[in-house]
Short mmCIF file of C-alpha atoms in Angstrom, two decimals:
data_model
loop_
_atom_site.label_atom_id
_atom_site.label_comp_id
_atom_site.label_asym_id
_atom_site.label_seq_id
_atom_site.Cartn_x
_atom_site.Cartn_y
_atom_site.Cartn_z
CA UNK O 1 -0.03 0.04 -0.07
CA UNK O 2 1.09 3.60 -0.74
CA UNK O 3 1.41 5.60 2.56
CA UNK O 4 0.88 9.35 2.33
CA UNK O 5 2.58 11.48 4.89
CA UNK O 6 1.79 15.20 5.29
CA UNK O 7 3.88 17.85 7.15
CA UNK O 8 3.34 19.77 9.16
CA UNK O 9 0.22 18.35 11.13
CA UNK O 10 -0.83 21.95 11.85
CA UNK O 11 0.30 25.32 10.60
CA UNK O 12 -0.52 28.84 11.86
CA UNK O 13 0.09 31.62 9.37
CA UNK O 14 -0.70 35.34 9.38
CA UNK O 15 -3.18 36.80 6.94
CA UNK O 16 -1.48 37.68 3.62
CA UNK O 17 1.45 35.49 4.34
CA UNK O 18 2.51 32.23 2.57
CA UNK O 19 1.44 28.77 3.67
CA UNK O 20 3.05 25.55 2.54
CA UNK O 21 1.88 22.11 3.06
CA UNK O 22 4.05 19.09 2.14
CA UNK O 23 2.99 15.65 1.15
CA UNK O 24 5.23 12.60 0.68
CA UNK O 25 4.26 9.30 -0.82
CA UNK O 26 5.97 5.97 0.12
CA UNK O 27 6.36 5.14 -3.47
CA UNK O 28 6.23 7.18 -6.73
CA UNK O 29 2.75 8.08 -8.03
CA UNK O 30 4.11 9.17 -11.35
CA UNK O 31 2.80 7.16 -14.28
CA UNK O 32 5.68 6.63 -16.77
CA UNK O 33 3.05 5.82 -19.61
CA UNK O 34 1.62 9.40 -19.51
CA UNK O 35 3.89 11.28 -17.29
CA UNK O 36 1.18 12.21 -14.93
CA UNK O 37 1.41 12.30 -11.12
CA UNK O 38 -1.73 10.81 -9.69
CA UNK O 39 -1.84 13.13 -6.70
CA UNK O 40 -4.81 15.30 -5.68
CA UNK O 41 -5.30 17.98 -2.91
CA UNK O 42 -8.54 18.72 -1.13
CA UNK O 43 -9.64 21.37 1.26
CA UNK O 44 -11.95 20.31 4.05
CA UNK O 45 -13.96 22.74 6.20
CA UNK O 46 -16.15 21.55 9.17
CA UNK O 47 -19.62 20.44 8.27
CA UNK O 48 -18.82 20.37 4.54
CA UNK O 49 -17.67 17.66 2.19
CA UNK O 50 -14.00 17.81 1.05
CA UNK O 51 -13.39 20.15 -2.03
CA UNK O 52 -11.15 19.18 -4.78
CA UNK O 53 -8.35 21.84 -5.28
CA UNK O 54 -5.81 20.06 -7.52
CA UNK O 55 -5.30 16.87 -9.54
CA UNK O 56 -2.40 15.41 -11.42
CA UNK O 57 -0.43 17.30 -8.63
CA UNK O 58 -0.60 20.79 -10.20
CA UNK O 59 -3.81 21.10 -12.32
CA UNK O 60 -6.03 23.59 -10.53
CA UNK O 61 -9.73 22.63 -10.30
CA UNK O 62 -12.12 25.04 -11.93
CA UNK O 63 -12.98 27.93 -9.59
CA UNK O 64 -10.02 27.57 -7.15
CA UNK O 65 -8.33 30.88 -6.71
CA UNK O 66 -4.91 31.34 -8.29
CA UNK O 67 -3.36 32.04 -4.82
CA UNK O 68 -3.42 28.27 -4.57
CA UNK O 69 -0.74 26.33 -6.27
CA UNK O 70 0.31 22.62 -6.45
CA UNK O 71 3.69 21.25 -7.39
CA UNK O 72 5.95 18.29 -7.13
CA UNK O 73 6.52 14.90 -8.78
CA UNK O 74 7.07 11.23 -8.03
CA UNK O 75 7.06 11.12 -4.25
CA UNK O 76 7.23 14.73 -3.02
CA UNK O 77 4.48 17.25 -3.43
CA UNK O 78 3.58 20.75 -2.11
CA UNK O 79 0.46 22.78 -1.77
CA UNK O 80 1.16 26.56 -1.52
CA UNK O 81 -1.20 29.30 -0.71
CA UNK O 82 0.67 32.55 -1.69
CA UNK O 83 -1.36 35.07 0.40
CA UNK O 84 -3.50 33.42 3.14
CA UNK O 85 -7.12 34.63 3.36
CA UNK O 86 -9.47 34.03 6.28
CA UNK O 87 -11.57 31.58 4.22
CA UNK O 88 -8.56 29.39 3.73
CA UNK O 89 -8.79 28.08 7.27
CA UNK O 90 -9.51 24.37 6.84
CA UNK O 91 -7.78 21.04 6.93
CA UNK O 92 -5.94 20.08 3.80
CA UNK O 93 -5.49 16.60 2.54
CA UNK O 94 -3.39 14.99 -0.32
CA UNK O 95 -4.59 11.75 -1.84
CA UNK O 96 -2.79 9.37 -4.22
CA UNK O 97 -5.02 8.14 -7.10
CA UNK O 98 -2.25 5.73 -8.48
CA UNK O 99 -3.77 2.63 -7.20
CA UNK O 100 -5.97 1.01 -4.43
CA UNK O 101 -6.25 1.63 -1.59
CA UNK O 102 -6.50 5.29 -2.64
CA UNK O 103 -4.88 6.57 0.52
CA UNK O 104 -5.09 10.08 1.94
CA UNK O 105 -2.50 11.90 4.01
CA UNK O 106 -3.30 12.44 7.68
CA UNK O 107 -4.33 16.08 7.05
CA UNK O 108 -2.77 19.40 7.82
CA UNK O 109 -4.81 21.88 9.83
CA UNK O 110 -4.26 25.43 8.61
CA UNK O 111 -5.11 28.37 11.08
CA UNK O 112 -4.59 32.08 11.36
CA UNK O 113 -1.81 33.23 13.49
CA UNK U 1 -25.58 19.58 -11.61
CA UNK U 2 -24.61 16.25 -10.13
CA UNK U 3 -25.83 15.73 -6.60
CA UNK U 4 -25.19 12.84 -4.28
CA UNK U 5 -27.07 12.22 -0.95
CA UNK U 6 -26.33 9.70 1.61
CA UNK U 7 -29.11 7.98 3.63
CA UNK U 8 -29.48 5.21 6.18
CA UNK U 9 -29.55 4.57 9.89
CA UNK U 10 -27.44 6.83 12.01
CA UNK U 11 -27.06 4.39 14.86
CA UNK U 12 -25.93 0.74 14.37
CA UNK U 13 -25.45 -1.88 17.08
CA UNK U 14 -22.06 -3.58 17.49
CA UNK U 15 -21.80 -6.83 15.50
CA UNK U 16 -24.65 -5.74 13.13
CA UNK U 17 -24.56 -4.48 9.55
CA UNK U 18 -24.10 -0.90 8.55
CA UNK U 19 -26.05 -0.17 5.45
CA UNK U 20 -25.97 3.19 3.62
CA UNK U 21 -27.36 4.30 0.17
CA UNK U 22 -26.14 7.12 -1.98
CA UNK U 23 -28.75 8.54 -4.28
CA UNK U 24 -27.54 10.22 -7.35
CA UNK U 25 -29.34 12.96 -9.19
CA UNK U 26 -28.33 14.99 -12.23
CA UNK U 27 -26.39 12.03 -13.83
CA UNK U 28 -26.67 8.32 -14.41
CA UNK U 29 -24.56 5.80 -12.42
CA UNK U 30 -24.10 3.76 -15.59
CA UNK U 31 -22.73 6.59 -17.67
CA UNK U 32 -19.18 6.48 -19.08
CA UNK U 33 -16.34 5.29 -16.87
CA UNK U 34 -17.38 6.74 -13.62
CA UNK U 35 -16.25 5.39 -10.30
CA UNK U 36 -18.54 5.66 -7.32
CA UNK U 37 -16.80 5.62 -3.96
CA UNK U 38 -17.28 5.52 -0.27
CA UNK U 39 -14.91 7.51 1.93
CA UNK U 40 -15.14 7.79 5.63
CA UNK U 41 -13.83 10.01 8.44
CA UNK U 42 -13.78 8.72 12.02
CA UNK U 43 -14.16 11.39 14.72
CA UNK U 44 -11.07 13.55 15.09
CA UNK U 45 -9.25 11.48 12.35
CA UNK U 46 -8.42 11.83 8.67
CA UNK U 47 -10.17 10.77 5.52
CA UNK U 48 -10.15 7.01 4.47
CA UNK U 49 -11.19 5.61 1.16
CA UNK U 50 -12.98 2.30 1.88
CA UNK U 51 -14.37 1.13 -1.53
CA UNK U 52 -15.62 1.87 -4.93
CA UNK U 53 -17.78 0.51 -7.70
CA UNK U 54 -17.15 1.34 -11.38
CA UNK U 55 -19.86 1.91 -14.00
CA UNK U 56 -18.85 -1.55 -15.39
CA UNK U 57 -19.89 -3.10 -12.07
CA UNK U 58 -16.38 -3.97 -10.90
CA UNK U 59 -15.33 -3.13 -7.46
CA UNK U 60 -12.37 -2.16 -5.38
CA UNK U 61 -12.16 -2.52 -1.57
CA UNK U 62 -9.86 -1.45 1.15
CA UNK U 63 -8.04 -4.73 2.04
CA UNK U 64 -8.34 -4.29 5.73
CA UNK U 65 -12.29 -4.32 5.22
CA UNK U 66 -12.33 -6.83 2.31
CA UNK U 67 -14.07 -9.58 4.23
CA UNK U 68 -16.76 -7.10 5.64
CA UNK U 69 -17.46 -4.60 2.87
CA UNK U 70 -19.82 -4.84 -0.17
CA UNK U 71 -20.65 -1.92 -2.59
CA UNK U 72 -23.43 -2.55 -4.98
CA UNK U 73 -25.30 -0.51 -7.51
CA UNK U 74 -29.07 -0.41 -8.07
CA UNK U 75 -29.32 1.12 -11.65
CA UNK U 76 -33.11 1.10 -11.51
CA UNK U 77 -32.93 3.67 -8.69
CA UNK U 78 -29.74 5.36 -9.75
CA UNK U 79 -28.31 4.59 -6.31
CA UNK U 80 -25.26 2.64 -4.99
CA UNK U 81 -25.02 1.19 -1.57
CA UNK U 82 -22.42 0.28 1.12
CA UNK U 83 -22.75 -2.63 3.40
CA UNK U 84 -20.32 -3.13 6.21
CA UNK U 85 -20.83 -6.26 8.30
CA UNK U 86 -19.80 -7.04 11.89
CA UNK U 87 -19.30 -3.41 12.89
CA UNK U 88 -17.49 -2.24 15.92
CA UNK U 89 -16.95 1.22 17.55
CA UNK U 90 -14.04 1.65 15.17
CA UNK U 91 -16.50 1.92 12.32
CA UNK U 92 -18.01 5.17 13.81
CA UNK U 93 -17.51 7.79 11.35
CA UNK U 94 -18.93 10.37 8.85
CA UNK U 95 -19.45 8.37 5.61
CA UNK U 96 -19.28 10.14 2.31
CA UNK U 97 -20.19 9.00 -1.12
CA UNK U 98 -18.45 10.62 -3.99
CA UNK U 99 -17.78 10.29 -7.78
CA UNK U 100 -14.73 10.45 -9.90
CA UNK U 101 -14.26 10.27 -13.57
CA UNK U 102 -12.28 6.98 -13.47
CA UNK U 103 -10.46 4.90 -11.03
CA UNK U 104 -7.39 7.05 -11.18
CA UNK U 105 -9.21 10.30 -11.21
CA UNK U 106 -9.71 12.63 -8.10
CA UNK U 107 -13.11 12.64 -6.36
CA UNK U 108 -14.83 15.72 -7.81
CA UNK U 109 -18.40 15.35 -6.57
CA UNK U 110 -19.18 14.46 -2.92
CA UNK U 111 -22.35 13.88 -0.86
CA UNK U 112 -22.76 16.05 2.29
CA UNK U 113 -21.71 13.18 4.51
CA UNK U 114 -23.62 11.08 7.10
CA UNK U 115 -22.56 10.36 10.72
CA UNK U 116 -23.02 6.77 11.58
CA UNK U 117 -22.42 5.79 15.24
CA UNK U 118 -21.89 2.23 16.34
CA UNK U 119 -23.17 1.76 19.76
CA UNK U 120 -25.42 -0.38 21.89
#
């Protein structure tokens, strides 16, 4: 099974500052056949279902503000919020879509400092 | 607009069977190569994919649940269902149903989630 590990577990950032969440997979999620990384990012707020932010590691879902960016390849991935807004307070999860079980990271709780 | 809605008992006794249904509106569960999944979140913990059924009818399950989990589709009602047998307190969670475009795609559409408590 592919194990997804996020860091840090929690993060407090001032409004307008940069927030960075890291995600590491225990094995590569890069498909050599199409050069796609099967890695997604979700934003999860209390009382709501998770919201897809990125897929293929860096492809932004429609409607996601461009202050959010995704990067990385093979086993190391990063979600960056360039200028934190109050509405970005949430738990962020990475998930590998490479193969079952389609595991999630443990989550990173993002708060305002 | 595709919508998914979970339904079922919110309280299940230990050793009994948890049964949830996801009703899909705004799209057919038999269309294309879609994958219809169940994801859960135990209280205070993270998200866990537990199983999926593809539009073809094939299924994937989390190995640790493999002997207890079944996901089936009812095309006449445009629903898919989760059955988890011999439940314990560890199965207490918010259960989400969700759809993705393929088995390697992200989950783009989610239900609101339903809390199921396992307790006597």
